Short mmCIF file of C-alpha atoms in Angstrom, two decimals:
data_model
loop_
_atom_site.label_atom_id
_atom_site.label_comp_id
_atom_site.label_asym_id
_atom_site.label_seq_id
_atom_site.Cartn_x
_atom_site.Cartn_y
_atom_site.Cartn_z
CA MET A 1 -82.31 6.10 4.33
CA THR A 2 -84.28 8.06 1.76
CA GLU A 3 -82.53 10.77 -0.22
CA LYS A 4 -83.67 14.34 0.25
CA THR A 5 -84.89 16.13 -2.86
CA ILE A 6 -82.68 18.99 -4.05
CA ALA A 7 -84.43 21.90 -5.77
CA THR A 8 -84.11 21.71 -9.55
CA THR A 9 -84.45 25.41 -10.28
CA LEU A 10 -81.31 26.71 -8.59
CA PRO A 11 -78.89 28.66 -10.81
CA HIS A 12 -75.93 26.48 -9.83
CA GLU A 13 -77.02 23.38 -11.74
CA GLN A 14 -74.90 24.01 -14.80
CA GLN A 15 -71.81 24.25 -12.59
CA ALA A 16 -72.54 21.22 -10.43
CA ILE A 17 -70.44 18.10 -10.96
CA PRO A 18 -72.18 14.76 -10.27
CA LEU A 19 -69.53 13.61 -7.80
CA LYS A 20 -70.32 10.90 -5.27
CA ILE A 21 -68.33 9.80 -2.24
CA LEU A 22 -68.41 6.03 -2.72
CA GLY A 23 -66.72 5.10 0.54
CA MET A 24 -64.52 6.49 3.30
CA GLY A 25 -61.91 5.11 5.68
CA LYS A 26 -60.14 6.35 8.78
CA TYR A 27 -57.14 5.29 10.82
CA LEU A 28 -55.76 6.51 14.14
CA PRO A 29 -52.42 5.37 15.59
CA PRO A 30 -52.92 3.24 18.71
CA ARG A 31 -50.92 5.47 21.08
CA VAL A 32 -53.23 7.78 23.03
CA VAL A 33 -51.58 10.84 24.60
CA HIS A 34 -53.70 12.42 27.34
CA SER A 35 -53.49 16.12 28.05
CA SER A 36 -52.89 15.40 31.74
CA THR A 37 -49.70 13.58 30.74
CA LEU A 38 -48.48 16.52 28.65
CA GLU A 39 -49.35 18.99 31.40
CA ALA A 40 -47.19 17.05 33.87
CA GLN A 41 -44.32 16.84 31.36
CA MET A 42 -44.49 20.51 30.40
CA GLY A 43 -45.08 21.98 33.84
CA LEU A 44 -48.58 23.23 33.02
CA LYS A 45 -51.46 23.56 35.45
CA PRO A 46 -54.04 20.75 35.32
CA GLY A 47 -56.75 21.65 32.83
CA TRP A 48 -54.66 24.26 30.99
CA ILE A 49 -54.61 22.36 27.69
CA LEU A 50 -58.34 21.69 27.57
CA GLN A 51 -59.07 25.31 28.39
CA LYS A 52 -56.55 26.71 25.91
CA SER A 53 -56.51 24.18 23.06
CA GLY A 54 -59.74 22.26 23.65
CA VAL A 55 -57.97 18.88 23.47
CA GLU A 56 -58.34 16.11 26.06
CA GLU A 57 -56.41 13.48 24.12
CA ARG A 58 -54.78 12.94 20.76
CA ARG A 59 -53.04 10.11 18.89
CA TRP A 60 -49.33 10.20 18.19
CA ALA A 61 -47.68 7.75 15.81
CA GLU A 62 -44.73 5.79 17.16
CA HIS A 63 -43.21 3.59 14.44
CA GLU A 64 -45.72 4.11 11.63
CA SER A 65 -45.07 6.33 8.62
CA ASN A 66 -47.42 8.70 6.82
CA ALA A 67 -47.74 6.16 4.02
CA GLU A 68 -48.64 3.36 6.43
CA LEU A 69 -51.33 5.48 8.09
CA GLY A 70 -52.70 6.43 4.68
CA ALA A 71 -52.67 2.86 3.40
CA LYS A 72 -54.77 1.66 6.34
CA ALA A 73 -57.33 4.43 5.81
CA LEU A 74 -57.44 3.69 2.07
CA SER A 75 -57.96 -0.04 2.71
CA GLU A 76 -61.08 0.70 4.77
CA ALA A 77 -62.34 3.21 2.20
CA LEU A 78 -62.08 0.59 -0.54
CA GLU A 79 -63.88 -1.96 1.65
CA ASN A 80 -66.69 0.49 2.42
CA ALA A 81 -66.98 1.39 -1.27
CA GLY A 82 -67.11 -2.30 -2.22
CA LEU A 83 -64.16 -1.85 -4.57
CA ALA A 84 -60.86 -3.60 -5.15
CA TYR A 85 -57.66 -1.55 -5.26
CA GLU A 86 -57.41 -2.33 -8.98
CA ALA A 87 -60.68 -0.45 -9.58
CA LEU A 88 -58.88 2.82 -8.86
CA ASP A 89 -57.38 4.80 -11.71
CA LEU A 90 -55.85 7.66 -9.69
CA ILE A 91 -54.53 8.18 -6.16
CA ILE A 92 -54.16 11.71 -4.78
CA ASN A 93 -52.20 12.12 -1.58
CA ALA A 94 -53.69 15.20 0.08
CA SER A 95 -51.41 15.89 3.03
CA GLY A 96 -49.27 18.61 4.54
CA SER A 97 -46.66 16.34 6.13
CA TYR A 98 -44.63 13.66 4.39
CA ASP A 99 -42.21 10.78 4.87
CA TYR A 100 -39.52 12.06 2.47
CA PRO A 101 -39.03 15.24 0.45
CA ILE A 102 -38.50 12.79 -2.43
CA PRO A 103 -40.19 10.44 -3.37
CA ASP A 104 -43.75 11.69 -3.27
CA THR A 105 -45.82 10.08 -0.49
CA SER A 106 -48.53 8.90 -2.89
CA CYS A 107 -46.28 6.24 -4.40
CA LEU A 108 -45.30 5.13 -0.89
CA ILE A 109 -48.99 4.59 -0.07
CA GLN A 110 -49.14 2.19 -3.02
CA ARG A 111 -46.03 0.44 -1.74
CA ALA A 112 -47.40 0.22 1.82
CA MET A 113 -50.49 -1.54 0.44
CA GLY A 114 -48.34 -4.06 -1.40
CA LYS A 115 -49.46 -2.61 -4.74
CA GLY A 116 -46.23 -1.02 -5.88
CA ARG A 117 -46.42 -2.77 -9.26
CA SER A 118 -49.94 -1.54 -10.06
CA GLY A 119 -48.96 1.37 -12.28
CA ILE A 120 -51.90 3.43 -11.04
CA PRO A 121 -50.94 7.13 -11.39
CA SER A 122 -50.49 9.09 -8.19
CA PHE A 123 -49.38 12.51 -7.02
CA THR A 124 -49.70 14.90 -4.08
CA VAL A 125 -51.85 17.99 -3.57
CA ASP A 126 -50.42 19.94 -0.63
CA ALA A 127 -52.42 22.90 0.62
CA THR A 128 -51.55 22.10 4.27
CA CYS A 129 -54.80 21.91 6.31
CA LEU A 130 -56.88 22.43 3.15
CA SER A 131 -55.27 19.63 1.14
CA PHE A 132 -58.38 17.43 1.18
CA ILE A 133 -60.60 20.27 -0.04
CA ALA A 134 -58.10 21.19 -2.78
CA ALA A 135 -57.77 17.53 -3.84
CA LEU A 136 -61.55 17.15 -3.95
CA GLU A 137 -61.73 20.11 -6.34
CA VAL A 138 -58.99 18.56 -8.51
CA ALA A 139 -60.73 15.17 -8.47
CA ALA A 140 -64.06 16.74 -9.44
CA SER A 141 -62.46 18.36 -12.49
CA PHE A 142 -60.90 15.06 -13.54
CA LEU A 143 -64.21 13.24 -13.15
CA ALA A 144 -66.09 15.92 -15.10
CA SER A 145 -63.59 15.70 -17.95
CA GLY A 146 -63.86 11.91 -18.11
CA ARG A 147 -60.12 11.54 -17.54
CA TYR A 148 -60.58 9.27 -14.50
CA GLN A 149 -63.56 7.38 -13.09
CA ARG A 150 -62.52 6.17 -9.61
CA ILE A 151 -60.22 8.44 -7.59
CA ALA A 152 -58.82 7.85 -4.10
CA ILE A 153 -58.01 10.89 -1.96
CA VAL A 154 -55.81 10.11 1.04
CA SER A 155 -54.90 12.52 3.84
CA ALA A 156 -52.34 11.12 6.27
CA GLU A 157 -50.65 13.36 8.81
CA ILE A 158 -47.93 12.97 11.42
CA ALA A 159 -47.47 16.29 13.21
CA SER A 160 -46.11 14.89 16.48
CA ARG A 161 -42.52 14.57 15.23
CA SER A 162 -42.30 18.27 14.35
CA LEU A 163 -43.62 19.88 17.51
CA ASN A 164 -41.80 22.61 19.43
CA ALA A 165 -42.38 22.08 23.15
CA GLU A 166 -41.58 25.75 23.75
CA GLU A 167 -44.70 26.73 21.80
CA LYS A 168 -47.14 25.23 24.25
CA GLU A 169 -50.39 26.04 22.44
CA SER A 170 -49.50 24.42 19.13
CA SER A 171 -47.54 21.51 20.62
CA THR A 172 -50.55 20.49 22.73
CA LEU A 173 -53.04 21.03 19.90
CA LEU A 174 -51.81 18.79 17.10
CA GLY A 175 -52.45 15.08 16.59
CA ASP A 176 -51.79 12.32 14.05
CA GLY A 177 -54.21 10.37 11.90
CA ALA A 178 -55.43 9.56 8.41
CA ALA A 179 -58.60 9.43 6.34
CA ALA A 180 -59.39 8.45 2.77
CA ALA A 181 -62.28 8.89 0.38
CA ILE A 182 -63.11 7.14 -2.90
CA VAL A 183 -64.96 9.42 -5.31
CA GLY A 184 -66.60 8.76 -8.65
CA LEU A 185 -69.43 10.06 -10.82
CA SER A 186 -72.98 9.70 -9.54
CA SER A 187 -75.26 7.31 -11.36
CA GLU A 188 -78.32 8.54 -13.23
CA GLY A 189 -81.04 9.54 -10.79
CA GLU A 190 -78.70 10.09 -7.84
CA THR A 191 -78.52 13.53 -6.26
CA SER A 192 -74.90 13.34 -5.05
CA ALA A 193 -72.93 16.25 -6.50
CA LEU A 194 -70.24 18.83 -5.87
CA LEU A 195 -72.20 22.08 -6.10
CA GLN A 196 -69.55 24.72 -5.43
CA SER A 197 -65.90 24.91 -4.34
CA ARG A 198 -63.62 27.85 -3.66
CA LEU A 199 -60.09 28.56 -2.46
CA GLU A 200 -58.61 31.96 -1.56
CA THR A 201 -55.01 32.63 -0.49
CA TYR A 202 -53.61 35.76 1.18
CA GLY A 203 -49.82 35.57 1.03
CA ASP A 204 -49.36 38.34 3.58
CA GLY A 205 -50.13 35.67 6.18
CA ALA A 206 -47.75 33.07 4.76
CA LEU A 207 -45.30 33.14 7.65
CA TYR A 208 -47.89 33.09 10.40
CA THR A 209 -47.62 29.30 10.14
CA TYR A 210 -44.40 27.64 8.99
CA VAL A 211 -41.53 25.24 9.48
CA LYS A 212 -38.49 27.39 8.78
CA GLY A 213 -35.91 24.72 8.06
CA GLY A 214 -35.76 21.89 5.55
CA GLY A 215 -36.04 23.75 2.25
CA ASN A 216 -33.70 25.96 0.26
CA VAL A 217 -34.12 29.05 2.47
CA LEU A 218 -32.68 27.12 5.41
CA HIS A 219 -31.28 23.84 4.13
CA PRO A 220 -30.49 21.05 6.64
CA ASN A 221 -26.81 21.44 5.72
CA ASP A 222 -26.84 25.13 6.67
CA SER A 223 -24.73 25.57 9.81
CA LYS A 224 -26.91 28.50 10.92
CA GLY A 225 -29.91 26.23 11.48
CA THR A 226 -31.04 25.22 14.98
CA ALA A 227 -33.17 22.30 16.13
CA ALA A 228 -36.13 24.65 16.67
CA ASP A 229 -35.95 25.75 13.01
CA PHE A 230 -37.10 22.28 12.00
CA THR A 231 -40.22 22.32 14.18
CA PHE A 232 -43.70 23.74 13.67
CA HIS A 233 -44.39 27.40 14.39
CA MET A 234 -47.81 29.09 14.47
CA ASP A 235 -48.85 32.56 15.55
CA GLY A 236 -52.36 31.57 16.61
CA PRO A 237 -53.83 35.05 17.26
CA LYS A 238 -52.64 36.38 13.88
CA VAL A 239 -53.96 33.32 12.04
CA LEU A 240 -57.33 33.59 13.77
CA GLY A 241 -57.61 37.34 13.18
CA MET A 242 -56.74 37.16 9.49
CA ALA A 243 -58.96 34.14 8.85
CA PHE A 244 -62.09 35.67 10.33
CA LYS A 245 -61.40 38.98 8.61
CA HIS A 246 -61.89 37.20 5.28
CA LEU A 247 -64.27 34.38 6.18
CA ARG A 248 -67.61 36.20 5.95
CA PRO A 249 -67.03 37.61 2.42
CA PHE A 250 -65.51 34.25 1.42
CA LEU A 251 -68.70 32.42 2.42
CA LYS A 252 -70.86 35.00 0.69
CA THR A 253 -68.99 34.40 -2.57
CA LEU A 254 -69.01 30.61 -2.14
CA PHE A 255 -72.78 30.42 -1.61
CA LYS A 256 -73.96 33.25 -3.89
CA PRO A 257 -74.54 31.03 -6.97
CA LEU A 258 -76.55 28.56 -4.87
CA GLY A 259 -79.26 30.90 -3.66
CA TYR A 260 -78.91 29.88 -0.02
CA GLY A 261 -76.37 30.22 2.79
CA LEU A 262 -74.21 28.18 5.13
CA ARG A 263 -76.88 27.79 7.79
CA ASP A 264 -79.22 26.24 5.18
CA CYS A 265 -76.89 23.26 4.79
CA GLU A 266 -77.99 20.17 6.69
CA PHE A 267 -74.45 19.70 7.98
CA ILE A 268 -71.15 21.60 8.30
CA VAL A 269 -67.77 19.87 8.60
CA PRO A 270 -65.25 22.47 9.80
CA HIS A 271 -61.51 22.01 10.01
CA GLN A 272 -60.74 21.12 13.63
CA ALA A 273 -58.36 24.07 13.81
CA SER A 274 -58.52 25.05 17.49
CA LYS A 275 -60.98 25.69 20.29
CA GLY A 276 -60.80 29.43 19.58
CA ALA A 277 -61.53 28.97 15.88
CA LEU A 278 -64.49 26.62 16.41
CA ASP A 279 -65.98 28.73 19.22
CA THR A 280 -65.71 31.90 17.11
CA ALA A 281 -67.27 30.24 14.05
CA ARG A 282 -70.17 28.85 16.08
CA ARG A 283 -70.88 32.24 17.58
CA LEU A 284 -70.35 34.31 14.43
CA PHE A 285 -72.38 32.13 12.08
CA ARG A 286 -74.91 30.84 14.64
CA TRP A 287 -74.48 27.15 13.92
CA ARG A 288 -77.01 24.83 15.53
CA GLU A 289 -75.60 22.16 17.85
CA ASP A 290 -76.87 19.38 15.58
CA GLN A 291 -75.47 21.02 12.44
CA TYR A 292 -71.72 20.51 12.79
CA ILE A 293 -69.15 18.07 14.09
CA ASP A 294 -66.52 18.89 16.71
CA HIS A 295 -64.17 16.06 17.68
CA LEU A 296 -61.24 18.31 18.57
CA ALA A 297 -61.25 17.07 22.17
CA THR A 298 -60.52 13.47 21.16
CA HIS A 299 -58.39 14.00 18.04
CA GLY A 300 -56.67 17.38 18.21
CA ASN A 301 -55.87 19.24 15.00
CA CYS A 302 -54.67 16.63 12.49
CA ILE A 303 -53.78 19.07 9.69
CA ALA A 304 -55.30 17.95 6.35
CA ALA A 305 -56.72 14.75 7.85
CA SER A 306 -59.00 16.72 10.19
CA ILE A 307 -61.75 17.50 7.67
CA PRO A 308 -62.05 14.01 6.10
CA MET A 309 -61.80 12.32 9.53
CA ALA A 310 -64.61 14.53 10.82
CA LEU A 311 -66.63 13.80 7.68
CA TYR A 312 -66.06 10.07 8.18
CA ASP A 313 -67.25 10.30 11.78
CA ALA A 314 -70.40 12.24 10.85
CA ILE A 315 -71.28 9.70 8.16
CA HIS A 316 -70.67 6.69 10.41
CA GLN A 317 -72.63 8.26 13.24
CA GLN A 318 -75.48 8.61 10.70
CA ARG A 319 -75.58 12.35 11.24
CA ILE A 320 -75.22 12.81 7.47
CA ALA A 321 -77.60 11.03 5.10
CA ARG A 322 -77.62 10.67 1.32
CA GLY A 323 -79.12 13.80 -0.17
CA ASP A 324 -77.92 16.09 2.62
CA ARG A 325 -76.22 19.34 1.65
CA VAL A 326 -72.83 19.42 3.37
CA CYS A 327 -70.26 22.22 3.59
CA LEU A 328 -66.61 21.37 4.19
CA LEU A 329 -64.90 24.50 5.46
CA GLY A 330 -61.50 25.48 6.79
CA THR A 331 -58.32 27.52 6.74
CA GLY A 332 -54.72 26.59 6.14
CA ALA A 333 -51.22 28.01 6.01
CA GLY A 334 -50.88 30.45 3.17
CA LEU A 335 -53.00 32.02 4.63
CA SER A 336 -55.73 30.20 2.75
CA LEU A 337 -59.47 29.68 3.05
CA GLY A 338 -61.27 26.77 1.44
CA GLY A 339 -64.83 25.54 1.12
CA VAL A 340 -66.79 22.87 -0.71
CA VAL A 341 -70.56 22.58 -0.87
CA LEU A 342 -71.72 19.12 -1.88
CA VAL A 343 -74.73 16.86 -1.79
CA TYR A 344 -73.63 13.68 -0.03
#
């Protein structure tokens, strides 16, 4: 495929970082959970889940850990990048769920790959659903500074073990899965670059999405805790309302230095948040059908893994070509908004 030519007179060039996605990987647990099965178990009318959540099926992990899911995605990313594990000099775990409070999941990914003696530095960036976007921004800064040259970003999520069956919308929406990306600096003459990135957080919406128990506010040893306190809670209407209140000005600020807007990007990779969120975004911003990816029906919302898994799918379906301008866009608990504009 030939690379598209990016205009050389745009005012963003001094801010652009010559970042290139060298390879990506994806892994889904083998267990497929159909919505019809959940509807029968939960006493819901046939078709309720697809109508409400937009999900026909999702994957739920059985015996695998976050680290094991992440290691399998990272192995494929390295293969697609044509790199050995030893070529990496940093691993960033970009996930909202984890195997243990301590140790950090990034070191467990090393261990799951049989590389626990490698000494490669690793840490976690947790911005819930926006973890991959936040980690990409961190990685870009490291690459620009020359501190690291080959960085792996791994998003591995297991939401299925923290679902509250009483909250039918969220418990039928979420799925499990993992994706990984290897990033490095573009070579001379290549157009791949991170053009702009932005994060905004509005703490007034912090408790619209939360797991109450497990930390120091409600410790597992606290006798006042209930089983439901250790499951996922989301107030969907409040999240949706607050997100779209801020999204238009957020996008205006994100794209202002570039001299063009969201609809001028060849492709948009949105967080697979919910049917309501995707439908509203399509309508509000007038996305073309060929301009974005929507695999919510077959994956569900996989927290931080949603954006990189969708990006992986778009690349492997050859919907995104080298030189395309791509916007990664989403919201997360916080309440946070995040966006990255890059040339693939």
